[in-house]
């Protein structure tokens, strides 16, 4: 029997404009699916980041689960990154650090999850969403799933997601993504290791994601776990590193330059 969970704790107060959810289900074949949604381009406010990290940890500890599919809902972007509405409400460095720690905790939860995570990327990916893709163990995407590290365009910089993106694409490609903040086609993402495979239509994407997840669910769990540990070797310092990076972003978001940039970007 499938087990489903919906978001409850940490939801915005009644009457708030933000809404969305995080859900998960476990199929009899051992494949768990974690889905998230936000009406503003699947952007990530703090409560949604917290719930995603909690769900990844919870599902990873479930003995029935052998593999995890991570996806977002809708037909628009896979993930638009940080919630601009929330960024504009940050008033001090500590609350800024805590907001960006939401991305850090999600990346660390994905890193520490003992089960392989397969990302289903159906649309464009910006900012922190690129970090989610990079933190997945295997990602499949549609050919329209362009990628962009947009942080510098709004005066911040991809500090928290930087280590996990750089780990996948290399220092040179990460530096270029960070500095020009341009959209890169899905083919670029495949060539640089963010995507393992590209699909032409959603039906093919669903089929390939399911096949990969089921393949991993049937594999020797000890071997899969050890492969994951090997690929994440050298990241033991990340809990402290990402805290430092979150503090940096928390300070930068308070600058007048960043405030103006976020306001201009939001009006586009």
Coordinates of C-alpha atoms in Angstrom, one line a residue, residues 2-119:
X2 CA 1.3 3.5 -0.8
X3 CA 2.1 5.8 2.0
X4 CA 1.4 9.6 1.4
X5 CA 2.3 12.6 3.4
X6 CA 1.3 16.3 2.8
X7 CA 2.9 19.5 4.1
X8 CA 1.4 20.8 7.3
X9 CA 4.0 22.2 9.8
X10 CA 5.7 25.4 8.9
X11 CA 3.0 26.5 6.4
X12 CA 2.5 30.2 5.9
X13 CA 0.0 31.9 8.3
X14 CA -3.7 31.9 7.2
X15 CA -4.3 34.6 4.6
X16 CA -0.7 34.6 3.4
X17 CA -0.3 35.0 -0.3
X18 CA 2.2 32.1 -0.5
X19 CA 1.0 28.6 -0.9
X20 CA 2.3 25.2 -2.0
X21 CA 3.1 21.8 -0.6
X22 CA 5.5 19.0 -0.3
X23 CA 4.2 15.4 -0.7
X24 CA 5.7 12.0 -0.8
X25 CA 4.5 8.4 -1.5
X26 CA 6.2 5.1 -1.3
X27 CA 5.3 2.5 -4.0
X28 CA 5.4 -1.3 -3.5
X29 CA 8.5 -1.6 -5.6
X30 CA 10.5 0.5 -3.1
X31 CA 10.5 3.7 -5.1
X32 CA 9.5 6.8 -3.2
X33 CA 8.5 10.0 -4.9
X34 CA 8.9 13.4 -3.3
X35 CA 7.0 16.2 -5.0
X36 CA 7.0 19.9 -4.3
X37 CA 5.0 22.8 -5.6
X38 CA 4.8 26.5 -5.3
X39 CA 2.5 28.7 -7.5
X40 CA 5.3 31.2 -8.2
X41 CA 7.4 29.0 -10.6
X42 CA 8.1 26.4 -7.9
X43 CA 10.1 29.0 -6.0
X44 CA 11.4 28.1 -2.6
X45 CA 10.3 30.1 0.5
X46 CA 11.8 29.1 3.9
X47 CA 9.0 26.8 5.0
X48 CA 9.1 24.8 1.8
X49 CA 12.9 24.4 2.0
X50 CA 12.5 23.2 5.6
X51 CA 9.7 20.7 4.6
X52 CA 11.7 19.4 1.7
X53 CA 14.8 18.8 3.8
X54 CA 12.7 17.1 6.5
X55 CA 10.9 14.9 3.9
X56 CA 14.2 13.8 2.2
X57 CA 15.6 12.8 5.6
X58 CA 12.4 11.0 6.7
X59 CA 12.0 9.1 3.4
X60 CA 15.7 8.2 3.4
X61 CA 15.3 6.6 6.8
X62 CA 12.3 4.5 5.7
X63 CA 13.3 0.8 5.4
X64 CA 10.8 0.2 2.6
X65 CA 12.5 2.8 0.4
X66 CA 15.3 1.7 -2.0
X67 CA 15.4 4.7 -4.4
X68 CA 13.9 8.2 -4.4
X69 CA 12.5 10.3 -7.3
X70 CA 12.5 14.1 -6.6
X71 CA 10.2 16.2 -8.8
X72 CA 8.2 19.4 -8.9
X73 CA 4.6 19.8 -10.1
X74 CA 3.1 21.8 -12.9
X75 CA 4.3 22.5 -16.5
X76 CA 6.3 25.6 -15.9
X77 CA 9.8 25.8 -14.3
X78 CA 11.2 22.9 -12.4
X79 CA 12.4 25.5 -9.8
X80 CA 12.8 29.2 -9.9
X81 CA 15.1 29.3 -6.9
X82 CA 14.7 31.5 -3.8
X83 CA 11.4 33.2 -3.1
X84 CA 11.8 36.9 -4.1
X85 CA 8.9 37.8 -1.8
X86 CA 10.7 36.4 1.1
X87 CA 14.1 37.9 0.2
X88 CA 12.5 41.4 0.3
X89 CA 11.3 40.7 3.8
X90 CA 14.7 40.0 5.3
X91 CA 15.6 42.8 7.7
X92 CA 18.8 41.6 9.5
X93 CA 21.8 39.5 8.9
X94 CA 20.7 36.6 11.1
X95 CA 17.3 36.2 9.5
X96 CA 19.2 36.4 6.1
X97 CA 21.6 33.7 7.2
X98 CA 18.7 31.5 8.4
X99 CA 16.9 31.8 5.1
X100 CA 19.9 30.7 3.1
X101 CA 20.5 27.9 5.6
X102 CA 17.3 26.5 4.2
X103 CA 19.2 25.7 1.0
X104 CA 22.2 24.4 3.0
X105 CA 20.0 22.0 5.0
X106 CA 18.3 20.7 1.9
X107 CA 21.7 20.1 0.1
X108 CA 23.1 18.4 3.3
X109 CA 19.9 16.2 3.6
X110 CA 20.3 15.1 0.0
X111 CA 24.0 14.5 0.5
X112 CA 23.4 12.5 3.7
X113 CA 20.4 10.5 2.4
X114 CA 21.5 6.8 2.2
X115 CA 19.1 6.2 -0.8
X116 CA 19.9 7.3 -4.3
X117 CA 18.0 10.4 -5.5
X118 CA 16.8 10.7 -9.1
X119 CA 15.7 14.1 -10.1

